[in-house]
PDB file of N, CA and C in Angstrom:
ATOM      1  N   MET A 206     -12.043   2.124  -7.754  1.00  0.00           N
ATOM      2  CA  MET A 206     -12.559   1.653  -6.494  1.00  0.00           C
ATOM      3  C   MET A 206     -13.686   2.465  -6.044  1.00  0.00           C
ATOM      4  N   ASN A 207     -14.708   1.748  -5.141  1.00  0.00           N
ATOM      5  CA  ASN A 207     -15.707   2.541  -4.559  1.00  0.00           C
ATOM      6  C   ASN A 207     -15.445   3.402  -3.573  1.00  0.00           C
ATOM      7  N   PRO A 208     -16.163   4.334  -3.240  1.00  0.00           N
ATOM      8  CA  PRO A 208     -15.782   5.287  -2.045  1.00  0.00           C
ATOM      9  C   PRO A 208     -15.401   4.621  -0.725  1.00  0.00           C
ATOM     10  N   GLY A 209     -16.227   3.708  -0.437  1.00  0.00           N
ATOM     11  CA  GLY A 209     -16.025   2.968   0.765  1.00  0.00           C
ATOM     12  C   GLY A 209     -14.430   2.098   0.734  1.00  0.00           C
ATOM     13  N   GLU A 210     -14.118   1.628  -0.473  1.00  0.00           N
ATOM     14  CA  GLU A 210     -12.689   1.152  -0.469  1.00  0.00           C
ATOM     15  C   GLU A 210     -11.760   2.146  -0.531  1.00  0.00           C
ATOM     16  N   THR A 211     -11.955   3.195  -1.167  1.00  0.00           N
ATOM     17  CA  THR A 211     -10.999   4.427  -1.172  1.00  0.00           C
ATOM     18  C   THR A 211     -10.666   4.949   0.447  1.00  0.00           C
ATOM     19  N   GLN A 212     -11.971   5.018   1.028  1.00  0.00           N
ATOM     20  CA  GLN A 212     -11.758   5.739   2.553  1.00  0.00           C
ATOM     21  C   GLN A 212     -10.928   4.544   3.377  1.00  0.00           C
ATOM     22  N   THR A 213     -11.204   3.311   3.163  1.00  0.00           N
ATOM     23  CA  THR A 213     -10.411   2.194   4.005  1.00  0.00           C
ATOM     24  C   THR A 213      -8.959   2.296   3.676  1.00  0.00           C
ATOM     25  N   ILE A 214      -8.910   2.604   2.399  1.00  0.00           N
ATOM     26  CA  ILE A 214      -7.276   2.458   2.032  1.00  0.00           C
ATOM     27  C   ILE A 214      -6.730   3.871   2.752  1.00  0.00           C
ATOM     28  N   GLU A 215      -7.285   5.042   2.562  1.00  0.00           N
ATOM     29  CA  GLU A 215      -6.789   6.206   3.146  1.00  0.00           C
ATOM     30  C   GLU A 215      -6.594   6.246   4.648  1.00  0.00           C
ATOM     31  N   LYS A 216      -7.464   5.570   5.244  1.00  0.00           N
ATOM     32  CA  LYS A 216      -7.536   5.440   6.897  1.00  0.00           C
ATOM     33  C   LYS A 216      -6.053   4.463   7.120  1.00  0.00           C
ATOM     34  N   LEU A 217      -6.110   3.458   6.338  1.00  0.00           N
ATOM     35  CA  LEU A 217      -5.028   2.392   6.667  1.00  0.00           C
ATOM     36  C   LEU A 217      -3.739   2.958   6.448  1.00  0.00           C
ATOM     37  N   THR A 218      -3.627   3.736   5.195  1.00  0.00           N
ATOM     38  CA  THR A 218      -2.221   4.330   4.956  1.00  0.00           C
ATOM     39  C   THR A 218      -1.858   5.415   5.814  1.00  0.00           C
ATOM     40  N   ALA A 219      -3.050   6.248   6.247  1.00  0.00           N
ATOM     41  CA  ALA A 219      -2.689   7.271   7.208  1.00  0.00           C
ATOM     42  C   ALA A 219      -2.244   6.818   8.556  1.00  0.00           C
ATOM     43  N   ARG A 220      -2.587   5.625   9.071  1.00  0.00           N
ATOM     44  CA  ARG A 220      -2.300   4.948  10.247  1.00  0.00           C
ATOM     45  C   ARG A 220      -0.739   4.634  10.230  1.00  0.00           C
ATOM     46  N   ALA A 221      -0.392   4.328   9.105  1.00  0.00           N
ATOM     47  CA  ALA A 221       1.036   4.021   8.850  1.00  0.00           C
ATOM     48  C   ALA A 221       2.055   5.211   8.519  1.00  0.00           C
ATOM     49  N   LEU A 222       1.337   6.324   7.991  1.00  0.00           N
ATOM     50  CA  LEU A 222       2.141   7.455   7.819  1.00  0.00           C
ATOM     51  C   LEU A 222       2.131   8.363   8.800  1.00  0.00           C
ATOM     52  N   THR A 223       1.546   8.065  10.040  1.00  0.00           N
ATOM     53  CA  THR A 223       1.533   9.155  11.011  1.00  0.00           C
ATOM     54  C   THR A 223       2.945   9.502  11.415  1.00  0.00           C
ATOM     55  N   SER A 224       3.174  10.332  12.372  1.00  0.00           N
ATOM     56  CA  SER A 224       4.388  10.961  12.953  1.00  0.00           C
ATOM     57  C   SER A 224       4.984   9.812  13.552  1.00  0.00           C
ATOM     58  N   TYR A 225       6.371   9.757  13.780  1.00  0.00           N
ATOM     59  CA  TYR A 225       7.134   8.435  14.650  1.00  0.00           C
ATOM     60  C   TYR A 225       6.491   8.680  16.025  1.00  0.00           C
ATOM     61  N   ASP A 226       6.287   9.548  16.615  1.00  0.00           N
ATOM     62  CA  ASP A 226       5.826   9.818  17.907  1.00  0.00           C
ATOM     63  C   ASP A 226       4.461   9.064  18.352  1.00  0.00           C
ATOM     64  N   GLN A 227       3.727   8.944  17.124  1.00  0.00           N
ATOM     65  CA  GLN A 227       2.301   8.292  17.265  1.00  0.00           C
ATOM     66  C   GLN A 227       2.228   7.114  16.798  1.00  0.00           C
ATOM     67  N   ARG A 228       3.362   6.328  16.512  1.00  0.00           N
ATOM     68  CA  ARG A 228       3.140   4.970  16.014  1.00  0.00           C
ATOM     69  C   ARG A 228       2.716   4.182  16.983  1.00  0.00           C
ATOM     70  N   PRO A 229       2.136   3.195  16.506  1.00  0.00           N
ATOM     71  CA  PRO A 229       1.541   2.031  17.330  1.00  0.00           C
ATOM     72  C   PRO A 229       2.843   1.289  17.996  1.00  0.00           C
ATOM     73  N   ASP A 230       2.457   0.545  19.232  1.00  0.00           N
ATOM     74  CA  ASP A 230       3.565  -0.286  19.903  1.00  0.00           C
ATOM     75  C   ASP A 230       3.883  -1.399  18.682  1.00  0.00           C
ATOM     76  N   ALA A 231       4.814  -2.393  19.139  1.00  0.00           N
ATOM     77  CA  ALA A 231       5.095  -3.423  18.115  1.00  0.00           C
ATOM     78  C   ALA A 231       4.244  -4.387  17.824  1.00  0.00           C
ATOM     79  N   GLU A 232       3.172  -4.782  18.536  1.00  0.00           N
ATOM     80  CA  GLU A 232       2.104  -5.536  18.250  1.00  0.00           C
ATOM     81  C   GLU A 232       1.413  -4.816  17.370  1.00  0.00           C
ATOM     82  N   GLY A 233       0.869  -3.515  17.575  1.00  0.00           N
ATOM     83  CA  GLY A 233       0.196  -2.616  16.717  1.00  0.00           C
ATOM     84  C   GLY A 233       0.691  -2.760  15.297  1.00  0.00           C
ATOM     85  N   VAL A 234       2.117  -2.411  15.152  1.00  0.00           N
ATOM     86  CA  VAL A 234       2.670  -2.348  13.935  1.00  0.00           C
ATOM     87  C   VAL A 234       2.697  -3.678  13.075  1.00  0.00           C
ATOM     88  N   ALA A 235       2.727  -4.827  13.769  1.00  0.00           N
ATOM     89  CA  ALA A 235       2.658  -6.233  13.130  1.00  0.00           C
ATOM     90  C   ALA A 235       1.216  -6.324  12.607  1.00  0.00           C
ATOM     91  N   ARG A 236       0.165  -5.871  13.534  1.00  0.00           N
ATOM     92  CA  ARG A 236      -1.340  -5.944  12.923  1.00  0.00           C
ATOM     93  C   ARG A 236      -1.206  -5.095  11.631  1.00  0.00           C
ATOM     94  N   LEU A 237      -1.072  -3.937  12.049  1.00  0.00           N
ATOM     95  CA  LEU A 237      -1.087  -2.945  10.625  1.00  0.00           C
ATOM     96  C   LEU A 237      -0.257  -3.444   9.494  1.00  0.00           C
ATOM     97  N   THR A 238       0.864  -3.942   9.443  1.00  0.00           N
ATOM     98  CA  THR A 238       1.525  -4.460   8.486  1.00  0.00           C
ATOM     99  C   THR A 238       0.797  -5.651   7.876  1.00  0.00           C
ATOM    100  N   ASP A 239       0.033  -6.405   8.626  1.00  0.00           N
ATOM    101  CA  ASP A 239      -0.706  -7.359   8.005  1.00  0.00           C
ATOM    102  C   ASP A 239      -1.893  -6.902   7.244  1.00  0.00           C
ATOM    103  N   HIS A 240      -2.526  -5.820   7.724  1.00  0.00           N
ATOM    104  CA  HIS A 240      -3.604  -5.190   6.999  1.00  0.00           C
ATOM    105  C   HIS A 240      -3.308  -4.651   5.767  1.00  0.00           C
ATOM    106  N   LEU A 241      -2.097  -3.918   5.903  1.00  0.00           N
ATOM    107  CA  LEU A 241      -1.574  -3.257   4.719  1.00  0.00           C
ATOM    108  C   LEU A 241      -1.015  -4.462   3.542  1.00  0.00           C
ATOM    109  N   ILE A 242      -0.522  -5.436   3.982  1.00  0.00           N
ATOM    110  CA  ILE A 242      -0.229  -6.374   3.070  1.00  0.00           C
ATOM    111  C   ILE A 242      -1.603  -7.118   2.401  1.00  0.00           C
ATOM    112  N   THR A 243      -2.471  -7.429   3.118  1.00  0.00           N
ATOM    113  CA  THR A 243      -3.836  -7.912   2.627  1.00  0.00           C
ATOM    114  C   THR A 243      -4.387  -6.778   1.475  1.00  0.00           C
ATOM    115  N   ALA A 244      -4.530  -5.470   1.803  1.00  0.00           N
ATOM    116  CA  ALA A 244      -4.977  -4.395   1.198  1.00  0.00           C
ATOM    117  C   ALA A 244      -4.129  -4.310  -0.035  1.00  0.00           C
ATOM    118  N   GLY A 245      -2.879  -4.170  -0.028  1.00  0.00           N
ATOM    119  CA  GLY A 245      -1.927  -4.355  -0.883  1.00  0.00           C
ATOM    120  C   GLY A 245      -2.087  -5.464  -2.096  1.00  0.00           C
ATOM    121  N   GLN A 246      -2.392  -6.695  -1.644  1.00  0.00           N
ATOM    122  CA  GLN A 246      -2.540  -7.773  -2.282  1.00  0.00           C
ATOM    123  C   GLN A 246      -3.646  -7.665  -3.168  1.00  0.00           C
ATOM    124  N   GLU A 247      -4.824  -7.114  -2.673  1.00  0.00           N
ATOM    125  CA  GLU A 247      -6.092  -6.843  -3.439  1.00  0.00           C
ATOM    126  C   GLU A 247      -5.714  -5.801  -4.491  1.00  0.00           C
ATOM    127  N   LEU A 248      -5.061  -4.790  -4.101  1.00  0.00           N
ATOM    128  CA  LEU A 248      -4.817  -3.613  -5.084  1.00  0.00           C
ATOM    129  C   LEU A 248      -3.986  -4.433  -6.269  1.00  0.00           C
ATOM    130  N   HIS A 249      -2.823  -5.105  -5.789  1.00  0.00           N
ATOM    131  CA  HIS A 249      -2.014  -5.521  -6.802  1.00  0.00           C
ATOM    132  C   HIS A 249      -2.760  -6.533  -7.955  1.00  0.00           C
ATOM    133  N   THR A 250      -3.540  -7.450  -7.475  1.00  0.00           N
ATOM    134  CA  THR A 250      -4.537  -8.281  -8.002  1.00  0.00           C
ATOM    135  C   THR A 250      -5.375  -7.649  -8.989  1.00  0.00           C
ATOM    136  N   ALA A 251      -6.031  -6.463  -8.697  1.00  0.00           N
ATOM    137  CA  ALA A 251      -6.852  -5.535  -9.435  1.00  0.00           C
ATOM    138  C   ALA A 251      -6.003  -5.013 -10.733  1.00  0.00           C
ATOM    139  N   LEU A 252      -4.985  -4.512 -10.066  1.00  0.00           N
ATOM    140  CA  LEU A 252      -4.027  -3.659 -11.410  1.00  0.00           C
ATOM    141  C   LEU A 252      -3.447  -4.943 -12.204  1.00  0.00           C
ATOM    142  N   SER A 253      -3.239  -5.978 -11.675  1.00  0.00           N
ATOM    143  CA  SER A 253      -2.576  -7.017 -12.643  1.00  0.00           C
ATOM    144  C   SER A 253      -3.575  -7.739 -13.570  1.00  0.00           C
ATOM    145  N   ARG A 254      -5.039  -7.403 -13.253  1.00  0.00           N
ATOM    146  CA  ARG A 254      -5.970  -7.754 -14.421  1.00  0.00           C
ATOM    147  C   ARG A 254      -5.826  -6.953 -15.484  1.00  0.00           C
ATOM    148  N   ILE A 255      -5.203  -5.921 -15.461  1.00  0.00           N
ATOM    149  CA  ILE A 255      -5.396  -4.719 -16.483  1.00  0.00           C
ATOM    150  C   ILE A 255      -4.430  -5.175 -17.500  1.00  0.00           C
ATOM    151  N   PRO A 256      -4.665  -5.433 -19.038  1.00  0.00           N
ATOM    152  CA  PRO A 256      -3.818  -5.890 -20.000  1.00  0.00           C
ATOM    153  C   PRO A 256      -2.309  -4.787 -19.850  1.00  0.00           C
ATOM    154  N   VAL A 257      -1.171  -5.584 -19.795  1.00  0.00           N
ATOM    155  CA  VAL A 257       0.059  -5.059 -19.887  1.00  0.00           C
ATOM    156  C   VAL A 257       0.228  -3.701 -20.869  1.00  0.00           C
ATOM    157  N   GLY A 258      -0.228  -3.825 -21.851  1.00  0.00           N
ATOM    158  CA  GLY A 258      -0.284  -2.888 -23.046  1.00  0.00           C
ATOM    159  C   GLY A 258      -0.781  -1.692 -22.501  1.00  0.00           C
ATOM    160  N   GLN A 259      -1.883  -1.783 -21.672  1.00  0.00           N
ATOM    161  CA  GLN A 259      -2.910  -0.548 -21.170  1.00  0.00           C
ATOM    162  C   GLN A 259      -2.596  -0.038 -19.828  1.00  0.00           C
ATOM    163  N   LEU A 260      -1.331  -0.630 -19.189  1.00  0.00           N
ATOM    164  CA  LEU A 260      -0.950   0.095 -18.008  1.00  0.00           C
ATOM    165  C   LEU A 260       0.014   1.271 -18.227  1.00  0.00           C
ATOM    166  N   THR A 261      -0.149   2.167 -17.224  1.00  0.00           N
ATOM    167  CA  THR A 261       0.468   3.387 -17.406  1.00  0.00           C
ATOM    168  C   THR A 261       2.099   3.134 -16.806  1.00  0.00           C
ATOM    169  N   GLU A 262       2.893   3.761 -16.949  1.00  0.00           N
ATOM    170  CA  GLU A 262       4.256   3.608 -16.548  1.00  0.00           C
ATOM    171  C   GLU A 262       4.191   3.563 -14.875  1.00  0.00           C
ATOM    172  N   ARG A 263       3.530   4.525 -14.348  1.00  0.00           N
ATOM    173  CA  ARG A 263       3.093   4.605 -12.800  1.00  0.00           C
ATOM    174  C   ARG A 263       2.549   3.424 -12.391  1.00  0.00           C
ATOM    175  N   ALA A 264       1.574   2.731 -13.253  1.00  0.00           N
ATOM    176  CA  ALA A 264       1.059   1.458 -12.647  1.00  0.00           C
ATOM    177  C   ALA A 264       1.874   0.339 -12.765  1.00  0.00           C
ATOM    178  N   ARG A 265       2.895   0.317 -13.826  1.00  0.00           N
ATOM    179  CA  ARG A 265       3.959  -0.736 -13.868  1.00  0.00           C
ATOM    180  C   ARG A 265       4.949  -0.648 -12.730  1.00  0.00           C
ATOM    181  N   THR A 266       5.116   0.500 -12.611  1.00  0.00           N
ATOM    182  CA  THR A 266       6.114   1.006 -11.397  1.00  0.00           C
ATOM    183  C   THR A 266       5.618   0.527 -10.045  1.00  0.00           C
ATOM    184  N   SER A 267       4.377   0.615  -9.949  1.00  0.00           N
ATOM    185  CA  SER A 267       3.782   0.610  -8.352  1.00  0.00           C
ATOM    186  C   SER A 267       3.880  -0.912  -8.417  1.00  0.00           C
ATOM    187  N   LEU A 268       3.459  -1.739  -9.339  1.00  0.00           N
ATOM    188  CA  LEU A 268       3.372  -3.299  -9.249  1.00  0.00           C
ATOM    189  C   LEU A 268       4.841  -3.821  -8.867  1.00  0.00           C
ATOM    190  N   ALA A 269       5.737  -3.393  -9.472  1.00  0.00           N
ATOM    191  CA  ALA A 269       7.224  -3.633  -9.353  1.00  0.00           C
ATOM    192  C   ALA A 269       7.507  -3.412  -7.978  1.00  0.00           C
ATOM    193  N   GLU A 270       7.426  -2.216  -7.473  1.00  0.00           N
ATOM    194  CA  GLU A 270       7.586  -1.667  -6.058  1.00  0.00           C
ATOM    195  C   GLU A 270       6.820  -2.534  -5.163  1.00  0.00           C
ATOM    196  N   TRP A 271       5.701  -3.094  -5.467  1.00  0.00           N
ATOM    197  CA  TRP A 271       4.955  -3.893  -4.353  1.00  0.00           C
ATOM    198  C   TRP A 271       5.745  -5.184  -4.305  1.00  0.00           C
ATOM    199  N   ALA A 272       6.067  -5.574  -5.374  1.00  0.00           N
ATOM    200  CA  ALA A 272       6.537  -7.034  -5.348  1.00  0.00           C
ATOM    201  C   ALA A 272       7.870  -6.770  -4.663  1.00  0.00           C
ATOM    202  N   TYR A 273       8.642  -5.881  -4.800  1.00  0.00           N
ATOM    203  CA  TYR A 273      10.059  -5.635  -3.931  1.00  0.00           C
ATOM    204  C   TYR A 273       9.787  -5.670  -2.597  1.00  0.00           C
ATOM    205  N   PHE A 274       8.959  -4.583  -2.110  1.00  0.00           N
ATOM    206  CA  PHE A 274       8.600  -4.489  -0.491  1.00  0.00           C
ATOM    207  C   PHE A 274       8.089  -5.584   0.102  1.00  0.00           C
ATOM    208  N   VAL A 275       7.219  -6.403  -0.639  1.00  0.00           N
ATOM    209  CA  VAL A 275       6.774  -7.582  -0.040  1.00  0.00           C
ATOM    210  C   VAL A 275       7.877  -8.699   0.158  1.00  0.00           C
ATOM    211  N   ALA A 276       8.642  -8.830  -0.867  1.00  0.00           N
ATOM    212  CA  ALA A 276       9.555  -9.690  -0.889  1.00  0.00           C
ATOM    213  C   ALA A 276      10.685  -9.552  -0.008  1.00  0.00           C
ATOM    214  N   ALA A 277      11.110  -8.160   0.051  1.00  0.00           N
ATOM    215  CA  ALA A 277      12.166  -7.685   0.902  1.00  0.00           C
ATOM    216  C   ALA A 277      11.802  -7.689   2.249  1.00  0.00           C
ATOM    217  N   GLY A 278      10.709  -7.398   2.800  1.00  0.00           N
ATOM    218  CA  GLY A 278      10.456  -7.426   4.288  1.00  0.00           C
ATOM    219  C   GLY A 278      11.134  -6.191   4.803  1.00  0.00           C
ATOM    220  N   PRO A 279      11.150  -5.960   6.295  1.00  0.00           N
ATOM    221  CA  PRO A 279      11.761  -5.180   6.719  1.00  0.00           C
ATOM    222  C   PRO A 279      13.186  -5.177   6.669  1.00  0.00           C
ATOM    223  N   LEU A 280      13.898  -4.000   6.262  1.00  0.00           N
ATOM    224  CA  LEU A 280      15.498  -4.057   6.252  1.00  0.00           C
ATOM    225  C   LEU A 280      16.038  -3.770   7.472  1.00  0.00           C
ATOM    226  N   GLY A 281      16.611  -4.540   8.120  1.00  0.00           N
ATOM    227  CA  GLY A 281      16.995  -4.486   9.489  1.00  0.00           C
ATOM    228  C   GLY A 281      15.971  -5.394  10.584  1.00  0.00           C
ATOM    229  N   HIS A 282      16.425  -5.017  11.757  1.00  0.00           N
ATOM    230  CA  HIS A 282      15.800  -5.649  12.851  1.00  0.00           C
ATOM    231  C   HIS A 282      15.325  -4.779  13.828  1.00  0.00           C
ATOM    232  N   GLY A 283      14.140  -5.173  14.472  1.00  0.00           N
ATOM    233  CA  GLY A 283      13.549  -4.355  15.571  1.00  0.00           C
ATOM    234  C   GLY A 283      12.389  -3.485  15.211  1.00  0.00           C
ATOM    235  N   ASP A 284      12.013  -2.720  16.191  1.00  0.00           N
ATOM    236  CA  ASP A 284      10.779  -2.067  15.975  1.00  0.00           C
ATOM    237  C   ASP A 284      10.869  -1.150  14.974  1.00  0.00           C
ATOM    238  N   HIS A 285      12.012  -0.357  14.889  1.00  0.00           N
ATOM    239  CA  HIS A 285      12.049   0.914  13.869  1.00  0.00           C
ATOM    240  C   HIS A 285      12.076   0.147  12.282  1.00  0.00           C
ATOM    241  N   ALA A 286      12.738  -0.853  12.105  1.00  0.00           N
ATOM    242  CA  ALA A 286      12.636  -1.396  10.808  1.00  0.00           C
ATOM    243  C   ALA A 286      11.388  -1.889  10.274  1.00  0.00           C
ATOM    244  N   ASN A 287      10.670  -2.567  11.245  1.00  0.00           N
ATOM    245  CA  ASN A 287       9.212  -2.849  11.121  1.00  0.00           C
ATOM    246  C   ASN A 287       8.395  -1.731  10.623  1.00  0.00           C
ATOM    247  N   TRP A 288       8.582  -0.594  11.527  1.00  0.00           N
ATOM    248  CA  TRP A 288       7.690   0.515  11.193  1.00  0.00           C
ATOM    249  C   TRP A 288       7.766   1.137   9.952  1.00  0.00           C
ATOM    250  N   ASN A 289       9.151   1.079   9.638  1.00  0.00           N
ATOM    251  CA  ASN A 289       9.730   1.786   8.267  1.00  0.00           C
ATOM    252  C   ASN A 289       9.089   0.997   7.409  1.00  0.00           C
ATOM    253  N   HIS A 290       9.029  -0.217   7.451  1.00  0.00           N
ATOM    254  CA  HIS A 290       8.675  -1.423   6.314  1.00  0.00           C
ATOM    255  C   HIS A 290       7.130  -1.191   6.272  1.00  0.00           C
ATOM    256  N   ALA A 291       6.536  -1.011   7.199  1.00  0.00           N
ATOM    257  CA  ALA A 291       4.894  -0.742   7.165  1.00  0.00           C
ATOM    258  C   ALA A 291       4.851   0.711   6.529  1.00  0.00           C
ATOM    259  N   ARG A 292       5.497   1.578   6.654  1.00  0.00           N
ATOM    260  CA  ARG A 292       5.292   2.886   5.927  1.00  0.00           C
ATOM    261  C   ARG A 292       5.726   2.805   4.457  1.00  0.00           C
ATOM    262  N   GLY A 293       6.763   2.063   3.949  1.00  0.00           N
ATOM    263  CA  GLY A 293       6.850   1.698   2.641  1.00  0.00           C
ATOM    264  C   GLY A 293       5.772   1.208   1.965  1.00  0.00           C
ATOM    265  N   LEU A 294       5.315   0.125   2.697  1.00  0.00           N
ATOM    266  CA  LEU A 294       3.978  -0.396   2.042  1.00  0.00           C
ATOM    267  C   LEU A 294       2.833   0.374   1.813  1.00  0.00           C
ATOM    268  N   ALA A 295       2.570   1.151   2.885  1.00  0.00           N
ATOM    269  CA  ALA A 295       1.684   2.243   2.741  1.00  0.00           C
ATOM    270  C   ALA A 295       1.880   3.265   1.747  1.00  0.00           C
ATOM    271  N   ARG A 296       2.860   3.644   1.286  1.00  0.00           N
ATOM    272  CA  ARG A 296       3.121   4.541   0.427  1.00  0.00           C
ATOM    273  C   ARG A 296       2.928   3.958  -1.193  1.00  0.00           C
ATOM    274  N   VAL A 297       3.357   2.717  -1.069  1.00  0.00           N
ATOM    275  CA  VAL A 297       3.176   2.079  -2.466  1.00  0.00           C
ATOM    276  C   VAL A 297       1.475   1.655  -2.453  1.00  0.00           C
ATOM    277  N   ILE A 298       0.950   1.291  -1.569  1.00  0.00           N
ATOM    278  CA  ILE A 298      -0.638   1.261  -1.706  1.00  0.00           C
ATOM    279  C   ILE A 298      -1.201   2.504  -2.089  1.00  0.00           C
ATOM    280  N   ARG A 299      -0.807   3.616  -1.476  1.00  0.00           N
ATOM    281  CA  ARG A 299      -1.445   4.756  -1.773  1.00  0.00           C
ATOM    282  C   ARG A 299      -1.123   5.047  -3.445  1.00  0.00           C
ATOM    283  N   THR A 300      -0.100   4.776  -3.946  1.00  0.00           N
ATOM    284  CA  THR A 300       0.184   4.944  -5.296  1.00  0.00           C
ATOM    285  C   THR A 300      -0.525   3.877  -6.139  1.00  0.00           C
ATOM    286  N   MET A 301      -0.611   2.705  -5.685  1.00  0.00           N
ATOM    287  CA  MET A 301      -1.430   1.671  -6.327  1.00  0.00           C
ATOM    288  C   MET A 301      -2.792   2.129  -6.339  1.00  0.00           C
ATOM    289  N   ALA A 302      -3.592   2.611  -5.360  1.00  0.00           N
ATOM    290  CA  ALA A 302      -4.917   2.954  -5.262  1.00  0.00           C
ATOM    291  C   ALA A 302      -5.283   4.019  -6.272  1.00  0.00           C
ATOM    292  N   ALA A 303      -4.321   4.949  -6.479  1.00  0.00           N
ATOM    293  CA  ALA A 303      -4.453   6.231  -7.236  1.00  0.00           C
ATOM    294  C   ALA A 303      -4.248   5.663  -8.591  1.00  0.00           C
ATOM    295  N   THR A 304      -3.474   4.864  -8.811  1.00  0.00           N
ATOM    296  CA  THR A 304      -3.177   4.582 -10.195  1.00  0.00           C
ATOM    297  C   THR A 304      -4.243   3.373 -10.658  1.00  0.00           C
ATOM    298  N   LEU A 305      -4.888   2.579  -9.656  1.00  0.00           N
ATOM    299  CA  LEU A 305      -6.072   1.983 -10.327  1.00  0.00           C
ATOM    300  C   LEU A 305      -7.055   2.644 -10.584  1.00  0.00           C
ATOM    301  N   ASP A 306      -7.173   3.857  -9.723  1.00  0.00           N
ATOM    302  CA  ASP A 306      -8.505   4.827 -10.106  1.00  0.00           C
ATOM    303  C   ASP A 306      -8.166   5.581 -11.439  1.00  0.00           C
ATOM    304  N   GLU A 307      -7.135   5.908 -11.622  1.00  0.00           N
ATOM    305  CA  GLU A 307      -6.635   6.494 -12.884  1.00  0.00           C
ATOM    306  C   GLU A 307      -6.961   5.503 -14.236  1.00  0.00           C
ATOM    307  N   GLN A 308      -6.565   4.280 -14.065  1.00  0.00           N
ATOM    308  CA  GLN A 308      -6.643   3.163 -15.066  1.00  0.00           C
ATOM    309  C   GLN A 308      -7.830   2.955 -15.390  1.00  0.00           C
ATOM    310  N   ARG A 309      -9.039   2.926 -14.474  1.00  0.00           N
ATOM    311  CA  ARG A 309     -10.259   2.630 -14.799  1.00  0.00           C
ATOM    312  C   ARG A 309     -10.866   3.813 -15.939  1.00  0.00           C
ATOM    313  N   PRO A 310     -11.838   3.130 -16.587  1.00  0.00           N
ATOM    314  CA  PRO A 310     -12.627   4.139 -17.523  1.00  0.00           C
ATOM    315  C   PRO A 310     -13.488   5.069 -16.859  1.00  0.00           C
ATOM    316  N   ALA A 311     -13.676   6.092 -17.174  1.00  0.00           N
ATOM    317  CA  ALA A 311     -14.603   7.099 -16.444  1.00  0.00           C
ATOM    318  C   ALA A 311     -15.866   6.602 -16.155  1.00  0.00           C
ATOM    319  N   GLY A 312     -16.382   5.615 -16.884  1.00  0.00           N
ATOM    320  CA  GLY A 312     -17.879   5.314 -16.618  1.00  0.00           C
ATOM    321  C   GLY A 312     -17.710   4.157 -15.325  1.00  0.00           C
ATOM    322  N   ALA A 313     -16.501   3.642 -15.138  1.00  0.00           N
ATOM    323  CA  ALA A 313     -16.321   2.406 -14.054  1.00  0.00           C
ATOM    324  C   ALA A 313     -16.049   3.000 -12.740  1.00  0.00           C
ATOM    325  N   ARG A 314     -15.963   4.389 -12.486  1.00  0.00           N
ATOM    326  CA  ARG A 314     -15.355   4.833 -11.256  1.00  0.00           C
ATOM    327  C   ARG A 314     -16.501   5.265 -10.379  1.00  0.00           C
TER     328      ARG A 314
END
């Protein structure tokens, strides 16, 4: 990832991983979740382009976790469940971004 992409991911995940008392309102959580899913899908696509035999265990795990979190959606109902879902997505995105950076050849970073 280039520095701009890395910075965008860091800001996005930081918004989701802030303290509970600083979380956005319900509408803000919905928008944040949409942004997280978009960013995560892009990272998932980039990681999926790496041949399976070249993926690290961390990369394979992050791909599986992403698929689970997106398919499962929020566990429960209401604002708290949606907030926890956004936070889970953010953690997996952070891992996928770090893994993607690790997987790229040194000259491609």
